[in-house]
Short mmCIF file of C-alpha atoms in Angstrom, two decimals:
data_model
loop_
_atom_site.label_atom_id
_atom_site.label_comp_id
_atom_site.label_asym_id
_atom_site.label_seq_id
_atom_site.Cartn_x
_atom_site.Cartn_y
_atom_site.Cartn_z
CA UNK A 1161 0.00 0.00 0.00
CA UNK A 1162 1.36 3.41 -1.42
CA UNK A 1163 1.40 5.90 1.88
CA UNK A 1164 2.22 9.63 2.26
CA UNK A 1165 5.11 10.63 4.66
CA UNK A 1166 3.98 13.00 7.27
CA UNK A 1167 6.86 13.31 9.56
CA UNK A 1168 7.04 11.18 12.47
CA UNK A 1169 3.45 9.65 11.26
CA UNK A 1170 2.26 8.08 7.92
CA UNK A 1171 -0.94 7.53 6.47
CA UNK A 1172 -2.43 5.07 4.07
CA UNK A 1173 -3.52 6.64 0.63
CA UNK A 1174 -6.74 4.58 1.14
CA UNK A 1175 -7.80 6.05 4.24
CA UNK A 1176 -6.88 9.67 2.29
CA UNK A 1177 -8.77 7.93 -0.43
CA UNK A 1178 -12.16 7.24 1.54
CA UNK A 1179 -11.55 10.43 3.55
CA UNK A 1180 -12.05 12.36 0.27
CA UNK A 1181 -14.07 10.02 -1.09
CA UNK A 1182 -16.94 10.85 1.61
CA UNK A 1183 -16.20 14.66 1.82
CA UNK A 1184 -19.03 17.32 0.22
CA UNK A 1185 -16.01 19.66 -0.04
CA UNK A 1186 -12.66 18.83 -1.46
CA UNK A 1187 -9.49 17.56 0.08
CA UNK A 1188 -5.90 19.36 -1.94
CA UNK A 1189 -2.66 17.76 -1.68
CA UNK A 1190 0.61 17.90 -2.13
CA UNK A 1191 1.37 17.68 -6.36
CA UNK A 1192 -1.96 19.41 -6.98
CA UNK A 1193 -2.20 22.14 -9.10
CA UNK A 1194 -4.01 24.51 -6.32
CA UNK A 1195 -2.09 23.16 -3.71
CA UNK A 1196 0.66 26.23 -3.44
CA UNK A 1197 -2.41 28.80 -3.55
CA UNK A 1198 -4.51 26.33 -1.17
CA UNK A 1199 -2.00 26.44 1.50
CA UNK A 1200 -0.65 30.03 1.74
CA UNK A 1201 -2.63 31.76 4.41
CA UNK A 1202 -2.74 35.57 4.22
CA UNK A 1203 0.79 36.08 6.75
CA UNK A 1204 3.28 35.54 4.32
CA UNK A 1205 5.37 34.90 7.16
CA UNK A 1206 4.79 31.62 7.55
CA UNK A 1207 5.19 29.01 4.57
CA UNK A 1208 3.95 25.07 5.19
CA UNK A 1209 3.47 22.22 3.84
CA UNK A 1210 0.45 20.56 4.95
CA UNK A 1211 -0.17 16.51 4.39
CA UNK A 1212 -3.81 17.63 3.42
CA UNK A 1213 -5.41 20.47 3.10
CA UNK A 1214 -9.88 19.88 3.93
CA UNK A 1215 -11.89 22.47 2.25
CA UNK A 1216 -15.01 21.87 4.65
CA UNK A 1217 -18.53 22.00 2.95
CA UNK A 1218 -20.39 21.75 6.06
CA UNK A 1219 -21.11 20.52 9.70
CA UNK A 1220 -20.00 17.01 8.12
CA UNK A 1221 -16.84 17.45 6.74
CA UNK A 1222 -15.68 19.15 9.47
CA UNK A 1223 -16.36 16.50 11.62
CA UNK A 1224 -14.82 13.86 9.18
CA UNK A 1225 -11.52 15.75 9.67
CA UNK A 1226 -11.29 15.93 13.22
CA UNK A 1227 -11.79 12.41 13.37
CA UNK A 1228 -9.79 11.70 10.93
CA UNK A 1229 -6.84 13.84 12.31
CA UNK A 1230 -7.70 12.65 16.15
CA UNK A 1231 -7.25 8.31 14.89
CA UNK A 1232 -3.96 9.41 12.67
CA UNK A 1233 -2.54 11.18 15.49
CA UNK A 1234 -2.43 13.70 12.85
CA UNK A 1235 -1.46 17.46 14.31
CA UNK A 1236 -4.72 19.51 12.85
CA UNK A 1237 -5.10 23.48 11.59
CA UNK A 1238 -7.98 24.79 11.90
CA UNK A 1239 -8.03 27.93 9.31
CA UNK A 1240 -10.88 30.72 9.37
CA UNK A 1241 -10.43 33.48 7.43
CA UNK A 1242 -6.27 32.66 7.24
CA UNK A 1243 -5.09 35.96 9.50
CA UNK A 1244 -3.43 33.83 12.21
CA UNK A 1245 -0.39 36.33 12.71
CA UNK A 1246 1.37 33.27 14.40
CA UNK A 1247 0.78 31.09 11.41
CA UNK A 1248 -1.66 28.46 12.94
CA UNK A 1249 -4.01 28.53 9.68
CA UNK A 1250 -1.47 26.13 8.49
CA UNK A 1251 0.95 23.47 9.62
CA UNK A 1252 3.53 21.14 8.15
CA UNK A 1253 2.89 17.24 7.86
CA UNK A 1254 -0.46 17.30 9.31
CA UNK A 1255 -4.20 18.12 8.00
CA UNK A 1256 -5.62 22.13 7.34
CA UNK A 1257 -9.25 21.59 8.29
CA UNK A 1258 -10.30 24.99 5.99
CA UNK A 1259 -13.80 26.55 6.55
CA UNK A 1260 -13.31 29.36 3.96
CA UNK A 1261 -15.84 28.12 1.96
CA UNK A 1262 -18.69 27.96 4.62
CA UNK A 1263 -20.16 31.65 4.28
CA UNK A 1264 -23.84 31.19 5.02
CA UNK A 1265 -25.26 34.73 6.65
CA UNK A 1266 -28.40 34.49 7.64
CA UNK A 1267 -30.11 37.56 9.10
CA UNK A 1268 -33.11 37.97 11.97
CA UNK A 1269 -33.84 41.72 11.44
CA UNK A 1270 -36.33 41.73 14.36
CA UNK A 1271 -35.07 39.71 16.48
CA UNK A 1272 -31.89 41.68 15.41
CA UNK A 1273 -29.73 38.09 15.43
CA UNK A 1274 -27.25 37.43 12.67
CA UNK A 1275 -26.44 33.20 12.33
CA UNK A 1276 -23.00 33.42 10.22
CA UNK A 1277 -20.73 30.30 9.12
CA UNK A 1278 -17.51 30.28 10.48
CA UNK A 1279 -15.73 30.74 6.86
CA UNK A 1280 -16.71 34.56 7.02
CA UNK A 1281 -14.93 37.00 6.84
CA UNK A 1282 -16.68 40.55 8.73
CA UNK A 1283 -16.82 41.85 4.74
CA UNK A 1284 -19.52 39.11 4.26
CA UNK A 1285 -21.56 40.09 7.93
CA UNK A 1286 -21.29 43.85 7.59
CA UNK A 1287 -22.72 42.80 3.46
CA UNK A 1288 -26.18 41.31 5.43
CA UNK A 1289 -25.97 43.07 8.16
CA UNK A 1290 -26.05 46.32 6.89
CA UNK A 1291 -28.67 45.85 4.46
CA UNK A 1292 -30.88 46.03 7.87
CA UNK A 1293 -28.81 48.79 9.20
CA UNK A 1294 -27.51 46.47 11.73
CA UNK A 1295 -23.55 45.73 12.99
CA UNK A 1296 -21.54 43.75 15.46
CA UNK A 1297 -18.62 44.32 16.45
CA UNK A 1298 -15.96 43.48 13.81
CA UNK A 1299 -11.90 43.87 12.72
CA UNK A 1300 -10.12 47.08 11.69
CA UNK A 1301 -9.60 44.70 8.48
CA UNK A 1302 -12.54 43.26 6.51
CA UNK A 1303 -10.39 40.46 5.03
CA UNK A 1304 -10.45 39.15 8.88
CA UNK A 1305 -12.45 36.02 9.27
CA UNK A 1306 -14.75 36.14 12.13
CA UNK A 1307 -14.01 32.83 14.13
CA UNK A 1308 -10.87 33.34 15.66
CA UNK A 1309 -11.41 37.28 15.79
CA UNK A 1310 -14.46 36.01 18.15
CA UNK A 1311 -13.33 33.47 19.98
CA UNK A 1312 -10.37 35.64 20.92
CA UNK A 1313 -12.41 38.47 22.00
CA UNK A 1314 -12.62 41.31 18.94
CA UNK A 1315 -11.67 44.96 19.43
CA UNK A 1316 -13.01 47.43 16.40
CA UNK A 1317 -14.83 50.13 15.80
CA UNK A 1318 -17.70 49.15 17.72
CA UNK A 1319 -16.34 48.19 20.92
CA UNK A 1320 -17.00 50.70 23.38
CA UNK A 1321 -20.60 51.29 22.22
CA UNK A 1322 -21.52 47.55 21.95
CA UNK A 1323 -18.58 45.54 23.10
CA UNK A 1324 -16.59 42.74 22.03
CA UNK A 1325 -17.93 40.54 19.73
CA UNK A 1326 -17.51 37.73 22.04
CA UNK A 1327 -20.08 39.97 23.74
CA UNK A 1328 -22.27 39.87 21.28
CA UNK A 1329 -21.85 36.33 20.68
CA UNK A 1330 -24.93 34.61 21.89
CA UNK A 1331 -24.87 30.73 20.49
CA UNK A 1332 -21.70 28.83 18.96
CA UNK A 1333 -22.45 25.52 16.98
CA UNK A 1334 -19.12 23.62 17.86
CA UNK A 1335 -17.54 20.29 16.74
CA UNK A 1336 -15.37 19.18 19.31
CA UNK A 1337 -12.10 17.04 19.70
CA UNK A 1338 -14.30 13.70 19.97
CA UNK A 1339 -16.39 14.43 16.58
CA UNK A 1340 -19.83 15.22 18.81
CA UNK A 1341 -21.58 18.50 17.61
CA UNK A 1342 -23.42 20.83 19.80
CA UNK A 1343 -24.50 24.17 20.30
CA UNK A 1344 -23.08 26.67 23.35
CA UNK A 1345 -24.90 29.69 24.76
CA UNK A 1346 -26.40 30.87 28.02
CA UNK A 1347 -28.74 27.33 28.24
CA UNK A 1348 -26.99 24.82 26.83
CA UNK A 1349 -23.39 23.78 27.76
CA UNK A 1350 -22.97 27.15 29.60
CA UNK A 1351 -19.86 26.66 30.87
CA UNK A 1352 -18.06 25.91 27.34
CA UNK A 1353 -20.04 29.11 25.99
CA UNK A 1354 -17.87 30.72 28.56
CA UNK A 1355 -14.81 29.92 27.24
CA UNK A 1356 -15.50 30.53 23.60
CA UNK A 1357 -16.17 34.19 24.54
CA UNK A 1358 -11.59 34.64 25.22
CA UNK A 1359 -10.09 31.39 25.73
CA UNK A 1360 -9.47 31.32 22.17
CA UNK A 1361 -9.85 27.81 19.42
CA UNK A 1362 -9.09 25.12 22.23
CA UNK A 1363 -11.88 23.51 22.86
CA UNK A 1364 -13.41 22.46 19.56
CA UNK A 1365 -13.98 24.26 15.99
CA UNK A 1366 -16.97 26.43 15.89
CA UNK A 1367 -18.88 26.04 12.22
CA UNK A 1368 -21.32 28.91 13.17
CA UNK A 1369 -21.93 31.45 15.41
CA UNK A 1370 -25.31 33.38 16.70
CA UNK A 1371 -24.76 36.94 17.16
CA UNK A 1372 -26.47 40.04 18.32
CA UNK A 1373 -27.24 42.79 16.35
CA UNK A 1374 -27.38 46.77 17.11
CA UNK A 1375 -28.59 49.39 14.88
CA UNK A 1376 -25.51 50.81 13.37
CA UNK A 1377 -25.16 53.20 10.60
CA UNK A 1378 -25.66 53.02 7.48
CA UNK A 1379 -23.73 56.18 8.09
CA UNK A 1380 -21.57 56.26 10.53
CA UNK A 1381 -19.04 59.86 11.23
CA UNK A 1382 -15.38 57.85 10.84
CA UNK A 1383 -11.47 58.95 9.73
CA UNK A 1384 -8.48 59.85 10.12
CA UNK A 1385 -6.83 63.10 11.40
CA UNK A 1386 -2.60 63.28 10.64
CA UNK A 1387 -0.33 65.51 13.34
CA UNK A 1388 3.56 65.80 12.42
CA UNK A 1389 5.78 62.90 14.56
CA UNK A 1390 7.24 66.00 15.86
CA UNK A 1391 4.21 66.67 18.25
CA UNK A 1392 3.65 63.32 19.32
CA UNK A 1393 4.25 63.88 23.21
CA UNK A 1394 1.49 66.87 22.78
CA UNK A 1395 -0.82 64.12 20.72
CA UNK A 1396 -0.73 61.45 22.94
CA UNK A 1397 -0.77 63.52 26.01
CA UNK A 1398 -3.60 65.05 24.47
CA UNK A 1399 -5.47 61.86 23.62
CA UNK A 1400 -5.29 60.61 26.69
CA UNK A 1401 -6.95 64.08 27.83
CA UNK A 1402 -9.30 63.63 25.25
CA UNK A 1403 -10.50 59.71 25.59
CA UNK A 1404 -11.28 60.66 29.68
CA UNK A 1405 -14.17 62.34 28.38
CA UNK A 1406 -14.94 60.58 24.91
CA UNK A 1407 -18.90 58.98 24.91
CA UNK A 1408 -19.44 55.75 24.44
CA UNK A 1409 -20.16 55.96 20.81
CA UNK A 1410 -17.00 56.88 20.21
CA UNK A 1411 -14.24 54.57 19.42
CA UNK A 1412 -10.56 55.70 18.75
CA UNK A 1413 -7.34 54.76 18.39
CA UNK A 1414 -3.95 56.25 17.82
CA UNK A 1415 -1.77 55.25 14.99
CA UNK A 1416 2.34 56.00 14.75
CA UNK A 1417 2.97 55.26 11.56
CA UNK A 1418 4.46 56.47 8.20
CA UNK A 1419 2.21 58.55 5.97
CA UNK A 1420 1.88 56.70 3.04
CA UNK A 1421 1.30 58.57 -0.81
CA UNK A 1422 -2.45 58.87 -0.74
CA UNK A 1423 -3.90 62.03 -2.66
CA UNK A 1424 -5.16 63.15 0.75
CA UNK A 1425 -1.88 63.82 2.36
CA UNK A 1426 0.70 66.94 1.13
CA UNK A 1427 3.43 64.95 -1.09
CA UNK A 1428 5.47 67.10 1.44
CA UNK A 1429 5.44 64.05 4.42
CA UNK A 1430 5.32 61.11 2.15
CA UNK A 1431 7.18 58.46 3.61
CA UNK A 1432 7.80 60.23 6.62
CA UNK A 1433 6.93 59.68 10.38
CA UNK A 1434 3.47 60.69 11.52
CA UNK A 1435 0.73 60.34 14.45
CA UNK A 1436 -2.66 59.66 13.28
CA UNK A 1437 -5.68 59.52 15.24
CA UNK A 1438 -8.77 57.40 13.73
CA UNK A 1439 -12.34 56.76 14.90
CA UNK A 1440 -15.83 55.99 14.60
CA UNK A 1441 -18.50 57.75 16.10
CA UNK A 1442 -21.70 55.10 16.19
CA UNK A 1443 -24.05 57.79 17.41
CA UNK A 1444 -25.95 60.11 15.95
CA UNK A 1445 -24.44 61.99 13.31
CA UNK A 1446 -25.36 65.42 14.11
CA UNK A 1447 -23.61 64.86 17.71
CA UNK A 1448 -20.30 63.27 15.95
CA UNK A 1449 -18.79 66.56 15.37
CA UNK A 1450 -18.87 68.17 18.78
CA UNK A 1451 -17.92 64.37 19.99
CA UNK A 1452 -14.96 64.03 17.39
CA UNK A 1453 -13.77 67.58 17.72
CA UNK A 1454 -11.42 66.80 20.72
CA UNK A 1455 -9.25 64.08 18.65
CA UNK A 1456 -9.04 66.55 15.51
CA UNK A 1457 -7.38 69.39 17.24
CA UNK A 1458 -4.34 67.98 19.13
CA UNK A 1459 -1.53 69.90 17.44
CA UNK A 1460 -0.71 70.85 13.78
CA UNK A 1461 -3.60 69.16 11.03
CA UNK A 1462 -1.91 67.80 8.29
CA UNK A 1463 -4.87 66.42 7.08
CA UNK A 1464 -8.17 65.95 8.50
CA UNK A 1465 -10.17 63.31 6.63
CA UNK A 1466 -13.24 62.68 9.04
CA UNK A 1467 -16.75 62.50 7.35
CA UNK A 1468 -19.64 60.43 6.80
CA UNK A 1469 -19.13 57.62 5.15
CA UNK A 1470 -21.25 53.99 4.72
CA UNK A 1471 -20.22 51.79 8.10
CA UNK A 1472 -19.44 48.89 5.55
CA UNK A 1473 -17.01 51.43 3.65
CA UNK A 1474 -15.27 52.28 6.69
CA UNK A 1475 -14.87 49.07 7.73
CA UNK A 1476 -12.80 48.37 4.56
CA UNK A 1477 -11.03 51.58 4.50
CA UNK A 1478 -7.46 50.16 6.05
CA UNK A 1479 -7.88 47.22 3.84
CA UNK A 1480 -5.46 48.33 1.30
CA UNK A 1481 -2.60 49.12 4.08
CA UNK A 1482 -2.58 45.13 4.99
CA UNK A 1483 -2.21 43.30 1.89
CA UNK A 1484 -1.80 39.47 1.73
CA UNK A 1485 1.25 37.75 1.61
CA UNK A 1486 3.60 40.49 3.57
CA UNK A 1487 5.68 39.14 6.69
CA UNK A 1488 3.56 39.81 9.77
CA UNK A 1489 4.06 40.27 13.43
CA UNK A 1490 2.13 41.28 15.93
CA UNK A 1491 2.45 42.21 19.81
CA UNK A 1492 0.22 43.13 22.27
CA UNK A 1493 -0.09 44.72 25.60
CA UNK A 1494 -2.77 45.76 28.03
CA UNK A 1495 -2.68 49.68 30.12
CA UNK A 1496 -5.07 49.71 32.70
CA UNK A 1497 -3.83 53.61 32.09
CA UNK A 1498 -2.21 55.56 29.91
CA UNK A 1499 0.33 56.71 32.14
CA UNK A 1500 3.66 58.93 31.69
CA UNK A 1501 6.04 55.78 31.70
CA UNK A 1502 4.13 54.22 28.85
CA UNK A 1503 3.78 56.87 27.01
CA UNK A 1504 7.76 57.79 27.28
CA UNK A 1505 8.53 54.01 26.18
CA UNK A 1506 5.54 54.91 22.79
CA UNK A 1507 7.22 57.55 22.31
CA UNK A 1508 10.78 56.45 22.30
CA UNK A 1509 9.77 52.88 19.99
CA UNK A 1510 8.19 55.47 17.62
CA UNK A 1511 11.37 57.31 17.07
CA UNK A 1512 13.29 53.56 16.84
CA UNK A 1513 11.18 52.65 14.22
CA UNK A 1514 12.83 50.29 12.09
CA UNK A 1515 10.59 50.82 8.84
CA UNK A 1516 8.38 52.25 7.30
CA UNK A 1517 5.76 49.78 7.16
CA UNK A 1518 5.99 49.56 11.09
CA UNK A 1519 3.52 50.86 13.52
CA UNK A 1520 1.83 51.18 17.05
CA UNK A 1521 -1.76 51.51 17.65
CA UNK A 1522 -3.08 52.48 21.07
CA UNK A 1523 -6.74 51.59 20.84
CA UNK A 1524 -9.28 53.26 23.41
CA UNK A 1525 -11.09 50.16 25.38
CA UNK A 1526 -13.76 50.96 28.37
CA UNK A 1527 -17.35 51.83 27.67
CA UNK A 1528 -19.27 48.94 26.85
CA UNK A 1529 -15.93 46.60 27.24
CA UNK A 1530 -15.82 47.77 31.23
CA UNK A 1531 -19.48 46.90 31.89
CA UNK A 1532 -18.98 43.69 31.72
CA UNK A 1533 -18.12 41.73 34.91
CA UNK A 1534 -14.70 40.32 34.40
CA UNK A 1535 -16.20 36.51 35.51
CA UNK A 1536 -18.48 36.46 32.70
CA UNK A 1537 -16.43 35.92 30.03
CA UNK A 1538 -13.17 33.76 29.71
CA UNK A 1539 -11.99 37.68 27.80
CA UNK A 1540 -11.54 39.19 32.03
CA UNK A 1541 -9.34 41.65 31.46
CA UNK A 1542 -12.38 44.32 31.49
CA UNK A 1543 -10.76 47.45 33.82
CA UNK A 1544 -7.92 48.09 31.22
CA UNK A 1545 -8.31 51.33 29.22
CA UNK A 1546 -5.85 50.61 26.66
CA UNK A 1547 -4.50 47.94 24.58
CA UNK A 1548 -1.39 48.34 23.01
CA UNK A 1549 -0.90 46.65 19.34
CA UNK A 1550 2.66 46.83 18.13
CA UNK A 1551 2.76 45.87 13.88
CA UNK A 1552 6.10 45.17 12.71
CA UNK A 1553 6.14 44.24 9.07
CA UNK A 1554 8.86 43.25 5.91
CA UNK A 1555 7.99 42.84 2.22
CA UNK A 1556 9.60 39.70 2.34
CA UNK A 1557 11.81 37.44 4.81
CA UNK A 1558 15.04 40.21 4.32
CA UNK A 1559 15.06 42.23 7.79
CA UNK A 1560 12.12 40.36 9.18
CA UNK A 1561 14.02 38.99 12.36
CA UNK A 1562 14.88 42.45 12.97
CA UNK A 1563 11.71 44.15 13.17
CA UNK A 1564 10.00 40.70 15.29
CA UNK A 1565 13.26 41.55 17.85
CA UNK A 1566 12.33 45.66 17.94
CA UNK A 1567 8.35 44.32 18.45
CA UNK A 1568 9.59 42.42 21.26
CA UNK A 1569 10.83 45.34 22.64
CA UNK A 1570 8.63 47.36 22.41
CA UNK A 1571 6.39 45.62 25.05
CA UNK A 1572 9.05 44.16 27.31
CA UNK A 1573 9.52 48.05 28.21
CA UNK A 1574 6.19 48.71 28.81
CA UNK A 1575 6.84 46.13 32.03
CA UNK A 1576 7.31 42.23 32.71
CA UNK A 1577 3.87 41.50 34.07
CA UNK A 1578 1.72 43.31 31.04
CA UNK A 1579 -1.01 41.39 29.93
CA UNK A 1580 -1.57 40.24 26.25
CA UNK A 1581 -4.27 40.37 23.62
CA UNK A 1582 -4.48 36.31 22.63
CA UNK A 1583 -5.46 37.78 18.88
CA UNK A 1584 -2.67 40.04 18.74
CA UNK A 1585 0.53 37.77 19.91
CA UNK A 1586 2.90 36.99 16.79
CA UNK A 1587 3.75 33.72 18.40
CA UNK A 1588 2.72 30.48 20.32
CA UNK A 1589 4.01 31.82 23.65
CA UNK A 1590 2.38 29.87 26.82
CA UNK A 1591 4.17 32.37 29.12
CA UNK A 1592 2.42 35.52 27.15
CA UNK A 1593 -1.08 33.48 27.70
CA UNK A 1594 -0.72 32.24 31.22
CA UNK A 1595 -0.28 35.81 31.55
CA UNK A 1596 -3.21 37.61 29.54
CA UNK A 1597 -5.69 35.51 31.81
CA UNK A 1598 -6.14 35.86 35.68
CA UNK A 1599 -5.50 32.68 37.85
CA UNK A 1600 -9.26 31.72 38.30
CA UNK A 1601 -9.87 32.46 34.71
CA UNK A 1602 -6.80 30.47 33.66
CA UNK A 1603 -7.69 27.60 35.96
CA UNK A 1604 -11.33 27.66 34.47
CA UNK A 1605 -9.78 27.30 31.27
CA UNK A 1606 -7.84 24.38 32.01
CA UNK A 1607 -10.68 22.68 33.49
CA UNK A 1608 -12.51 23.23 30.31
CA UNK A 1609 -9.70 21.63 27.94
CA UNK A 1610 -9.51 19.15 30.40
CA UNK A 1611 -13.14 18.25 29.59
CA UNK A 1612 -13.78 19.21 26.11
CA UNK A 1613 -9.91 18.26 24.71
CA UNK A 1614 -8.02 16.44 27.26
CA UNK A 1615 -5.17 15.19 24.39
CA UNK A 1616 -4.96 18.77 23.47
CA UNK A 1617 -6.07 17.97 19.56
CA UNK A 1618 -6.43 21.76 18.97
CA UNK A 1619 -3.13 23.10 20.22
CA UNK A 1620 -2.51 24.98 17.17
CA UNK A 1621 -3.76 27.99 18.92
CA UNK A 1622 -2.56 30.61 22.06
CA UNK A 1623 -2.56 27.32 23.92
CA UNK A 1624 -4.74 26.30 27.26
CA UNK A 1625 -2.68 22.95 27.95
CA UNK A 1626 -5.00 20.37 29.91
CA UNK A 1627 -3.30 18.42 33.07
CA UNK A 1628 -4.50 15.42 31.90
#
């Protein structure tokens, strides 16, 4: 019997044969001609082989391939929407189980509930969705799939009006590590609805989740206003100023970046360092200027592009700035304040920038995040203002080590107990995750994996490991 080497394990090209034999989707492998395009996930960091790549059709398939990975002692990749910035939408010598091509939105306009497959990206929610003039919470980046965004927690423009989407999440269809399929939420299998709302893809894959909706937009007041790098103390001192009083309907964030050669911006600071301030004011429009006016006169305008614009628009607006296939890495850290030290160590990575595709985002968290009691979701970290999300970025491998090592940095100064963001650390760290969760929450979390995935089948993932 011909077999297919997969490191340490091999497996029969029958039981691939029946496998794909039985599967409403399609199974890609190595030697076929979509197999390169098949298996290249959108961080161009990260470049695998996989023994077999499972392009899920439904609830079935997926279930065939965690069985099939779980008796073939396989290791198993469970890929979303692809943005994993530590490359676990792939894997070498084991099985992608891919759910890109389960996109099924179906919409409850009075009941204001949105069901959406687990393939989705937030382009193809906010596409229903807004048709009703209704939103959750979703990425800075439409291309981002909505599973592990979710499961994670999810900070966007929404969050301090209407929270996380875990938040918002209010049922989870899940397959878990022993093929059984059931459905989370407040009712049923409570405690595992828990930890889908933070503790990340550990405790089964989720084909579909149940979502509430809010009445958002269709026009929403969002932008961008540019300040010179040379008044970035004044900016961010003034931010922070400025966010103590912000409503909840606005949402913010800070941006050190590089201005890059848009029509909007002088030719003058092209490819040179500047502070941007973005946001999204949810409310009603004729409020969003007097709301937005604070963030738009911190120093010297540059450029001032705030306006009304379509919520699905704006929600695709940074798209261009993160295209696929660019080295990505991402890392995170949490402020319960934006105090002087942290803003000294912002301000001194921003003049060590080692590129110009790097930046730092400091993203304005409270509102709606804060309201939440910190037990109710496995996402606890609910009394920090801030979160921190350091982007360091190459073309291509050449100088990539370099700018991971600065990223590094960047949040090692900010102090050696700082919490991470699970969706926003470039790397399988179990230190970094043992420390974005308090003890009970961590110690729920293993007692969940314990029960749901005791031989830790989905470790590809910020990792819970079980004790048994």
């Amino acid at each position: 019997m011909t077999t297919t080497q997969t490191g340490p394990t091999r497996i029969g090209e029958a039981t691939i044969a029946e496998f794909a034999a039985g599967l409403r989707g399609k199974v890609v492998r190595p030697g076929d001609a979509d197999y390169d395009r098949e298996r290249s996930i959108w961080n161009g960091a990260h470049d695998r082989r996989p023994t077999l790549i499972a392009r899920c059709a439904g609830v079935a398939d997926v279930i065939r391939t965690v069985d099939l990975a779980r008796s073939e002692g396989l290791p198993l990749s469970v890929r979303g929407g692809g943005h994993s910035i530590p490359g676990f939408s792939t894997v070498d010598d084991g099985i992608v189980l891919d759910l890109s091509l389960m996109k099924g939105v179906q919409v409850d306009p009075a009941r204001r509930r949105v069901a959406a497959q687990a393939g989705c990206t937030w382009k193809d929610v906010d596409a229903e969705t807004q048709q009703f003039g209704l939103a959750v919470t979703g990425g800075l980046v439409s291309s981002t799939g909505i599973a592990g965004f979710t499961t994670g927690g999810g900070i966007g423009w929404l969050v301090r009006k209407h929270g996380l989407a875990s938040d918002n999440m209010v049922g989870a269809d899940v397959v878990t590590a022993d093929g059984q399929f059931i459905h989370a939420s407040a009712d049923e299998h409570p405690d595992l609805f828990w930890g889908l709302r933070g503790g990340g893809g550990n405790f089964g894959v989720v084909t579909s989740f149940d979502y509430q909706l809010h009445e958002v937009g269709p026009i929403v007041l969002s932008g961008l206003v540019f300040y010179p790098a040379e008044e970035a103390e004044q900016v961010l001192h003034g931010y922070r100023a400025a966010c103590a009083a912000a409503p909840d309907e606005l949402t913010t964030l800070v941006n050190m970046t590089t201005a890059p050669p848009v029509p909007f911006l002088p030719e003058s600071v092209h490819g040179k360092p500047v502070i941007a301030v973005g946001g999204c004011w949810s409310g009603d429009l004729d409020a969003g200027e007097a709301a937005t006016a604070p963030f738009r006169s911190l120093g010297t305008v540059i450029a001032d592009v705030f306006g009304a614009n379509p919520y699905a628009g704006w929600q695709q607006a940074l798209d261009p700035l993160y295209p696929r296939g660019v080295h990505n890495y991402f890392r995170s850290a949490f402020l319960r304040a934006a105090d002087d030290a942290s803003v000294r160590v912002l301000l001194d990575s921003f003049a060590a920038f080692p590129n110009a595709m790097t930046e730092i985002h400091l993203h304005h968290l409270g509102g709606a995040v804060g309201r939440v009691p910190a037990e109710a979701t496995a996402f606890a970290l609910r009394d920090q203002e801030f979160v921190i999300n350091v982007i360091a970025r190459t073309p291509t491998a050449e100088g990539f080590a370099d700018v991971v090592e600065w990223a590094r940095g960047v949040t090692s100064a900010l102090g050696p107990d700082v919490a991470a963001y699970v969706n926003f650390t470039g790397e399988a760290n179990t230190a970094l995750v043992r420390a974005s969760y308090p003890a009970d929450t961590y110690r729920r979390l293993v007692e969940l994996k314990n029960e749901f995935d005791p031989t830790n089948l989905f470790r590809l993932n910020q990792n819970i490991a079980p004790t048994v």
